[in-house]
PDB file of C-alpha atoms in Angstrom:
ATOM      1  CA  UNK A   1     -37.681  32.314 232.912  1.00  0.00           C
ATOM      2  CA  UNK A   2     -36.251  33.546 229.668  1.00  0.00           C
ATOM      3  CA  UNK A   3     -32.066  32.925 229.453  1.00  0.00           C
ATOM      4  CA  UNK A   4     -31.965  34.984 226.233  1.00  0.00           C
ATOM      5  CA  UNK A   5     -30.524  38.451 227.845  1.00  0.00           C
ATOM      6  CA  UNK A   6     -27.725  35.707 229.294  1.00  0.00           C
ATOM      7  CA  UNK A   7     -26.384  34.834 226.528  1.00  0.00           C
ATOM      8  CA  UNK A   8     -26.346  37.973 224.880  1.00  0.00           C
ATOM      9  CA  UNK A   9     -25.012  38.997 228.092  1.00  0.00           C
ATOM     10  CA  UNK A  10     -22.372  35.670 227.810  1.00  0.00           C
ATOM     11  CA  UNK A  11     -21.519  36.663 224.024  1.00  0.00           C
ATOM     12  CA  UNK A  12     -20.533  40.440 224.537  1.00  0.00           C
ATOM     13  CA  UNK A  13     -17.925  39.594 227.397  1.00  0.00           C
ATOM     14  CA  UNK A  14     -16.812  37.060 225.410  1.00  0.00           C
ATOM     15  CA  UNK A  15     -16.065  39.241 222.662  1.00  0.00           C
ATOM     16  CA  UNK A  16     -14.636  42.043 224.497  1.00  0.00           C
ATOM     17  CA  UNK A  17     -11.781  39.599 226.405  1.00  0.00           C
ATOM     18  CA  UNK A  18     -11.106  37.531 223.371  1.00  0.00           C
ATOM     19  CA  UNK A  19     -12.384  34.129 224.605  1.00  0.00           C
ATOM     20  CA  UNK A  20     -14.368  32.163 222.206  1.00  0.00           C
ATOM     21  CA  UNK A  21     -17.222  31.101 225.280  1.00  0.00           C
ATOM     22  CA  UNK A  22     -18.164  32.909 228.617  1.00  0.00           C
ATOM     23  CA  UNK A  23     -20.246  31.286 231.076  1.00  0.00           C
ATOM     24  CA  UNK A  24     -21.970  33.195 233.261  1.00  0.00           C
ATOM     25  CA  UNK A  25     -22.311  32.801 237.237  1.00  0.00           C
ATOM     26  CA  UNK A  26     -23.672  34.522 240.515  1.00  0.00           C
ATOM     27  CA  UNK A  27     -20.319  35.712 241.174  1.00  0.00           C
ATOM     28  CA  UNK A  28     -16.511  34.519 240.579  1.00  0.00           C
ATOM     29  CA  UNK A  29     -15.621  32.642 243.691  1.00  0.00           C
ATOM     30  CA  UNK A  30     -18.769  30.209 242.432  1.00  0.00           C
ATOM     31  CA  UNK A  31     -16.826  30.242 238.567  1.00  0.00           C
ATOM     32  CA  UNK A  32     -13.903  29.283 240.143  1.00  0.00           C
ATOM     33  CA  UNK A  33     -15.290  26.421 242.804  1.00  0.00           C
ATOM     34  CA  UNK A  34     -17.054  25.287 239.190  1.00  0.00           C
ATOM     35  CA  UNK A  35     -13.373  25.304 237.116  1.00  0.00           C
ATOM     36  CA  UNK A  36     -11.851  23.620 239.787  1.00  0.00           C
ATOM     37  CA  UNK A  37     -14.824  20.564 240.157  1.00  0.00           C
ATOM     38  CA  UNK A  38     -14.783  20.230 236.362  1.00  0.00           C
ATOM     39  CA  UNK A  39     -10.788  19.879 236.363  1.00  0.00           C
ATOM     40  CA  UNK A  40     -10.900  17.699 239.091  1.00  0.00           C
ATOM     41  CA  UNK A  41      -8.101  19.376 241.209  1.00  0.00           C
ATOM     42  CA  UNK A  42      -6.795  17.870 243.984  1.00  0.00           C
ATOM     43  CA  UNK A  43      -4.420  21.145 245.123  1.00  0.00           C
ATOM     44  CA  UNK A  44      -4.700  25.042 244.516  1.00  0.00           C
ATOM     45  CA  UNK A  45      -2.090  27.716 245.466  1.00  0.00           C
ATOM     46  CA  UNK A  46      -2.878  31.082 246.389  1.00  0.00           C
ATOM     47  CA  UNK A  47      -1.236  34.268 246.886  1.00  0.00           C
ATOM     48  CA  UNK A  48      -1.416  35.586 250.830  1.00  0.00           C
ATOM     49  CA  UNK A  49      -3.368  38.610 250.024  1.00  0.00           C
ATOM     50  CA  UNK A  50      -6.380  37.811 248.202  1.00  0.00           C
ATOM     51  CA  UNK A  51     -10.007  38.212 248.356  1.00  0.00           C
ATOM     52  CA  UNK A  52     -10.584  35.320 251.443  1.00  0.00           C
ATOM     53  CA  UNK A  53     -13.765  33.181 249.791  1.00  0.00           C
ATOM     54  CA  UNK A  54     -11.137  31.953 247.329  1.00  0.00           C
ATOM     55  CA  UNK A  55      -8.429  30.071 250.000  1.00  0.00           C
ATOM     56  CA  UNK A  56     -12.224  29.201 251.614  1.00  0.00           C
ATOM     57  CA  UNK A  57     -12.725  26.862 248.491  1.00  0.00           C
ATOM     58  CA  UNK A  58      -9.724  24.589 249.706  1.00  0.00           C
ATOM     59  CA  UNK A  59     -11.816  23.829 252.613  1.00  0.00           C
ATOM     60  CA  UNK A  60     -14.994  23.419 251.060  1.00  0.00           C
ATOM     61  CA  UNK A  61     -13.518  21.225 248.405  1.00  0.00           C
ATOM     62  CA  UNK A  62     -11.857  19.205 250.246  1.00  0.00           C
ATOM     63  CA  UNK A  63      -8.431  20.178 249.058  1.00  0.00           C
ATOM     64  CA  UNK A  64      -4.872  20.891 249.668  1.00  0.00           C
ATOM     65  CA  UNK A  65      -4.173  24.610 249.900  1.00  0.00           C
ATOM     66  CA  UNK A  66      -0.449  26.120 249.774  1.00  0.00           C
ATOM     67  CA  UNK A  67       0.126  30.154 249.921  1.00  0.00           C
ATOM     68  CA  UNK A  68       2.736  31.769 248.106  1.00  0.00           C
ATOM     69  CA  UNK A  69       4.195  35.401 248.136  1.00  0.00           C
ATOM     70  CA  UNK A  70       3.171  36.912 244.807  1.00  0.00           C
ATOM     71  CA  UNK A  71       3.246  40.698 243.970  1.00  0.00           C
ATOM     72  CA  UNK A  72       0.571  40.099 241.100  1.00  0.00           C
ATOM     73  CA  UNK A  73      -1.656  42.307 239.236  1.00  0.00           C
ATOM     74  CA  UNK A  74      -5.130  42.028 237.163  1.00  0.00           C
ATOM     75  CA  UNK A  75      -4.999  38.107 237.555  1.00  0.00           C
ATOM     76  CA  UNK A  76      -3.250  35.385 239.577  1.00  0.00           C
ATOM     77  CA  UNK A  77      -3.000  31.612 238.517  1.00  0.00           C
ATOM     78  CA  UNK A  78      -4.533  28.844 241.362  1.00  0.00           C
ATOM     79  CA  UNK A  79      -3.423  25.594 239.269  1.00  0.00           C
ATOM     80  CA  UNK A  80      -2.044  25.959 236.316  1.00  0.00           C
ATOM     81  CA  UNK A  81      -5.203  26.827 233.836  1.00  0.00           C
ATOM     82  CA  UNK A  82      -7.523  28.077 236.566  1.00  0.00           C
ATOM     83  CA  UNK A  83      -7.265  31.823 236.859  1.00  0.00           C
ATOM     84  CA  UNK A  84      -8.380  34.124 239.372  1.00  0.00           C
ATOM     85  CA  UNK A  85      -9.209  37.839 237.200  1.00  0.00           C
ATOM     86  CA  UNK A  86     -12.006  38.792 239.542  1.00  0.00           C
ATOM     87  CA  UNK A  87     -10.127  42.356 238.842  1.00  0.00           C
ATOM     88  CA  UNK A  88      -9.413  42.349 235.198  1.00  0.00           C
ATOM     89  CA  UNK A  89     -11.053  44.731 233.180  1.00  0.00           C
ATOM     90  CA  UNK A  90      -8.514  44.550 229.400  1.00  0.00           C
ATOM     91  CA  UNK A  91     -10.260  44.265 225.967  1.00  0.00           C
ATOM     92  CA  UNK A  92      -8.465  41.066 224.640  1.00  0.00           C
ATOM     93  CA  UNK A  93      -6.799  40.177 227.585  1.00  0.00           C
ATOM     94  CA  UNK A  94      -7.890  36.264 227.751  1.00  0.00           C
ATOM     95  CA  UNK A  95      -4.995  34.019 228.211  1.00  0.00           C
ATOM     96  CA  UNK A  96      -5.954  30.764 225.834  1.00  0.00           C
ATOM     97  CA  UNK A  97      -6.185  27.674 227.491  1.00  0.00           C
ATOM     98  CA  UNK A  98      -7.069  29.018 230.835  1.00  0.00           C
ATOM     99  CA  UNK A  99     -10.232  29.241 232.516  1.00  0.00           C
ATOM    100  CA  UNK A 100     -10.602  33.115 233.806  1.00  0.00           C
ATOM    101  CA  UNK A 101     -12.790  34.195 235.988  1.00  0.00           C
ATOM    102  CA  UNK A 102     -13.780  37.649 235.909  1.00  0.00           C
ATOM    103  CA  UNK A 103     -16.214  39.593 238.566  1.00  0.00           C
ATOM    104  CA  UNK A 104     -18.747  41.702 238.625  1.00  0.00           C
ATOM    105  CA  UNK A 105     -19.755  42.213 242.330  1.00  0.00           C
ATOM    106  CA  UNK A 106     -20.108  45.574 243.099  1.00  0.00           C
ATOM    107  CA  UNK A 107     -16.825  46.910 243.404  1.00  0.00           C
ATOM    108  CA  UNK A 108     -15.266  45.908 240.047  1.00  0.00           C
ATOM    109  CA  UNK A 109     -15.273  47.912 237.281  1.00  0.00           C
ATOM    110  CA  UNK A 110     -18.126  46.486 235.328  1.00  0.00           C
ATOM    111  CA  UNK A 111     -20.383  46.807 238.796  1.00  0.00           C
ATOM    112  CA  UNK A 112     -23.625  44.354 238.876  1.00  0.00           C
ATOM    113  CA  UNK A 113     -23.895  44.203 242.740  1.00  0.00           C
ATOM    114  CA  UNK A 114     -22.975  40.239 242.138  1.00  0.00           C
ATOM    115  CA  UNK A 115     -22.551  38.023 239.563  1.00  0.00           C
ATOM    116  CA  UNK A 116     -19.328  36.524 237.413  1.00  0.00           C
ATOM    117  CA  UNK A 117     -18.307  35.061 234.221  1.00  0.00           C
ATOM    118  CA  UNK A 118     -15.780  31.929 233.110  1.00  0.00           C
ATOM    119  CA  UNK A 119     -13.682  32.289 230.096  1.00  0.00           C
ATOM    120  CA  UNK A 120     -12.595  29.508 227.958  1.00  0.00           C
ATOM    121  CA  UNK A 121     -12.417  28.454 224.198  1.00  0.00           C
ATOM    122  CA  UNK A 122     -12.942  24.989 224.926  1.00  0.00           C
ATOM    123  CA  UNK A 123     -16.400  24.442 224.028  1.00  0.00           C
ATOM    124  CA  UNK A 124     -16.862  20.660 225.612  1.00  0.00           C
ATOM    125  CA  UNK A 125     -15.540  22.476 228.639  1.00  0.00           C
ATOM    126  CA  UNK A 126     -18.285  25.368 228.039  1.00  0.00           C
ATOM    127  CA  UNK A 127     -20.847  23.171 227.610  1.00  0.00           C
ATOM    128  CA  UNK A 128     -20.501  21.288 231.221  1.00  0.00           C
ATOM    129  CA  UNK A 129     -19.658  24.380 233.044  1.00  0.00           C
ATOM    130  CA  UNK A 130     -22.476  25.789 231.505  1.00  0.00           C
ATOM    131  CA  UNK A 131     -24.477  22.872 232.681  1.00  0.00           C
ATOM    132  CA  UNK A 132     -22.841  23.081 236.461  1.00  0.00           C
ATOM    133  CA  UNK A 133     -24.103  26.150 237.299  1.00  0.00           C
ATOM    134  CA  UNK A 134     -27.671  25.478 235.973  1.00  0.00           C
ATOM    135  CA  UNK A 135     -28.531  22.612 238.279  1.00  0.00           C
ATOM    136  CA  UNK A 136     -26.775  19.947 235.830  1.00  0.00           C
ATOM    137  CA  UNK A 137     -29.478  21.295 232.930  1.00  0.00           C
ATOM    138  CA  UNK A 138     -29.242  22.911 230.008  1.00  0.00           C
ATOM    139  CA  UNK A 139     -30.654  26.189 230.236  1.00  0.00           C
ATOM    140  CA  UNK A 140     -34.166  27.109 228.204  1.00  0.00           C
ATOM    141  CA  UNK A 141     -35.551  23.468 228.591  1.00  0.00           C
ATOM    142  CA  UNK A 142     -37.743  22.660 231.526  1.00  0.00           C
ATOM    143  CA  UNK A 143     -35.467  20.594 233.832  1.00  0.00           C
ATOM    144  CA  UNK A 144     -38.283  18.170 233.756  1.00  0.00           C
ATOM    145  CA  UNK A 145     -38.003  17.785 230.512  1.00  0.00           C
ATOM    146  CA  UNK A 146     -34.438  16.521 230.644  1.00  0.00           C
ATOM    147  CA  UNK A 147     -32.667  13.015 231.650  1.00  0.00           C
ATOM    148  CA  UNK A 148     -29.703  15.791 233.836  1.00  0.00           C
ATOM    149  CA  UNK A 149     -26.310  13.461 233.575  1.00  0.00           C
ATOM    150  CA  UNK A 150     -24.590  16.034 235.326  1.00  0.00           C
ATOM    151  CA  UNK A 151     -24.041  17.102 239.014  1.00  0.00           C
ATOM    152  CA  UNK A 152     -25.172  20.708 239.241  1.00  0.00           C
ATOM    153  CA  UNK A 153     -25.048  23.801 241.192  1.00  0.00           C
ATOM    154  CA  UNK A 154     -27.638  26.354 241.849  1.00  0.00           C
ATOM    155  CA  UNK A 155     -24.585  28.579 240.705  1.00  0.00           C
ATOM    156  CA  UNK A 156     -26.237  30.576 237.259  1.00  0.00           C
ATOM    157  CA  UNK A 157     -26.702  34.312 236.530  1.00  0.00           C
ATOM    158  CA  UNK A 158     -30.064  35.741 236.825  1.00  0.00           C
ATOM    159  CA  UNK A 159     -31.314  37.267 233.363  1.00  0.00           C
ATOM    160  CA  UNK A 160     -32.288  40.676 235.439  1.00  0.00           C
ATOM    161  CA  UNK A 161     -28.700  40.652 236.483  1.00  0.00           C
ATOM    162  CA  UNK A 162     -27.476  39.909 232.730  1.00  0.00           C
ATOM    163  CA  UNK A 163     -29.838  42.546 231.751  1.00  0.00           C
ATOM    164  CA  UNK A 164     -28.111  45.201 233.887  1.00  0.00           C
ATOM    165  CA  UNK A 165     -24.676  43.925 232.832  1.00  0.00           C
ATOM    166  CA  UNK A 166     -25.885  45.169 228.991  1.00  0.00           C
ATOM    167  CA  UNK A 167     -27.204  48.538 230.008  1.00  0.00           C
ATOM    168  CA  UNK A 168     -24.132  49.045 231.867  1.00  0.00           C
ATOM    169  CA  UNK A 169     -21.439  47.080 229.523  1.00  0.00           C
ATOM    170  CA  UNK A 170     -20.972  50.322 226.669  1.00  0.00           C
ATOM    171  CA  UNK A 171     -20.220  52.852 229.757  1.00  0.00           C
ATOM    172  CA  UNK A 172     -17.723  50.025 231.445  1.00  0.00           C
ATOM    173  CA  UNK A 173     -16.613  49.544 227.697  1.00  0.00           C
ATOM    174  CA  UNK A 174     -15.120  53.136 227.136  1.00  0.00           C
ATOM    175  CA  UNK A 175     -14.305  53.928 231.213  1.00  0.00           C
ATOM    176  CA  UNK A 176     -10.698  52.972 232.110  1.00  0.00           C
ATOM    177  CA  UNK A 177     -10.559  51.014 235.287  1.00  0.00           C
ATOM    178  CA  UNK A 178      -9.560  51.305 238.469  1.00  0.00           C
ATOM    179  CA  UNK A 179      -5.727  49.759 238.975  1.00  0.00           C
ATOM    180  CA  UNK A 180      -5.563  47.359 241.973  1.00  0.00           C
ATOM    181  CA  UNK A 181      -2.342  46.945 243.957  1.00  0.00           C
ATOM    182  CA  UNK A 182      -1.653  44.198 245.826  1.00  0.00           C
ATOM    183  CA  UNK A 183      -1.950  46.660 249.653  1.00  0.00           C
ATOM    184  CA  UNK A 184      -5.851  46.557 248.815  1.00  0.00           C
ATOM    185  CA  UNK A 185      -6.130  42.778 250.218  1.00  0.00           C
ATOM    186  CA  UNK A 186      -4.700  42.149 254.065  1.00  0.00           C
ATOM    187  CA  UNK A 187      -2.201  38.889 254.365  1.00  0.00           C
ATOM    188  CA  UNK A 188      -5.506  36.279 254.877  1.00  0.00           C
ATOM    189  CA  UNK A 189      -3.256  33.505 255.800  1.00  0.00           C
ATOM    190  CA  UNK A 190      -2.434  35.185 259.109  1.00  0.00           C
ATOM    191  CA  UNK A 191      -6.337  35.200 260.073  1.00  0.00           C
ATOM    192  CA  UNK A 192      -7.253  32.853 263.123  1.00  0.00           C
ATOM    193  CA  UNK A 193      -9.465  31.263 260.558  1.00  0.00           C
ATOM    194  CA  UNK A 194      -6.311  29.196 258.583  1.00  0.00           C
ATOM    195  CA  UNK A 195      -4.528  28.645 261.375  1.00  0.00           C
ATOM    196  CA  UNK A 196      -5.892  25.709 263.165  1.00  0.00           C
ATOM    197  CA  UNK A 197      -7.822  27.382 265.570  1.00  0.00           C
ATOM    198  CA  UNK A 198     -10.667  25.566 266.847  1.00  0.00           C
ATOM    199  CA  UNK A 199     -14.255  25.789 267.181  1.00  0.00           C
ATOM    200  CA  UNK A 200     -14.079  28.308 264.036  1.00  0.00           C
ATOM    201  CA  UNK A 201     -16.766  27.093 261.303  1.00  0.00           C
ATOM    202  CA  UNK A 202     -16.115  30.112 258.681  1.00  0.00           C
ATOM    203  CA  UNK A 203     -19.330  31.526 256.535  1.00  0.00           C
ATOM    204  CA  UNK A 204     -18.466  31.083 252.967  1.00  0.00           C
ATOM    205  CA  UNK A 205     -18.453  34.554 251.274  1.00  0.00           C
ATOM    206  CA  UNK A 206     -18.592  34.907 248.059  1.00  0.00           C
ATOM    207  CA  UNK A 207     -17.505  37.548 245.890  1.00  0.00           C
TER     208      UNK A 207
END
């Protein structure tokens, strides 16, 4: 499997939000899940209305979760340098220092059908998310070539999906995007599912 369309794929998004690295995943709520392993956090607060896979991650972490009420727009903060931008679509818009994770399921502007992308300029911090969502490897070296030092996911971008992101990346490019308002996601902490109701074992969606 050739990883070469990825990082083209990696290096144009980069570019065109102003991060220095992009890392690119099967779809944000996986990016984020990575960010929030690699920091090691312990808490994450999210608004009420939301996409729901990403108050799901408090469970599957193992983690505290606290809603707030938050009018936001394009991006929302879950800890202090972990951002959720699954709807962000703004040439230059990375925030440095943050990790931003950007979306490309099939609704967002830039529309794969699945698949994400982390932002960062810290390259250590590239480098082992990078590594995360390859199975702990690096990518273009058999994995049984390698001594892996790193606990990994099966969380990477396929290079037909990267691929389609670069046929479809001058058109997203040049199209302005659709504005999302906070009505287009229902108040998830309300659902049975947060709410200590038992006997509920919720399927983790992912964007």
């Amino acid at each position: 499997m050739s990883f070469e369309s990825i990082k083209i794929f990696e290096n144009k998004i980069a570019e065109f939000f102003g991060a220095k690295y992009a890392i690119a995943v099967d779809c944000c709520t996986h990016g984020i899940e990575l960010c929030l392993r690699h920091e090691y956090i312990n808490s994450i607060t999210v608004p009420k209305r939301t996409y729901i896979s990403v108050p799901f991650l408090a469970n599957k972490l193992n983690i505290h979760l606290e809603w707030k009420d938050e009018d936001w727009k394009d991006y929302y903060y879950l800890t202090n340098n972990i951002i959720d931008a699954a709807v962000l679509w703004k040439k230059d818009s990375y925030i440095p220092g943050t990790f931003m994770n950007i979306s490309f399921q099939f609704r967002k502007h830039l529309a794969l059908g699945r698949g994400g992308c982390i932002l960062t300029n810290n390259k250590a911090a590239a480098i082992k998310l990078k590594k995360m969502s390859y199975d702990g490897r690096h990518p273009n070296i058999p994995w049984r070539e390698q001594n892996i030092d790193t606990m990994g996911y099966h969380y990477y971008m396929t290079p037909e999906t990267a691929e389609l992101g670069l046929k479809k990346l001058p058109k997203a490019i040049e199209t302005k995007p659709t504005q999302w308002t906070i009505n287009d996601w229902p108040d998830v902490s309300k659902m049975e599912v947060f709410n200590n109701i038992e006997g509920i074992d919720p399927y983790l969606q992912t964007r």
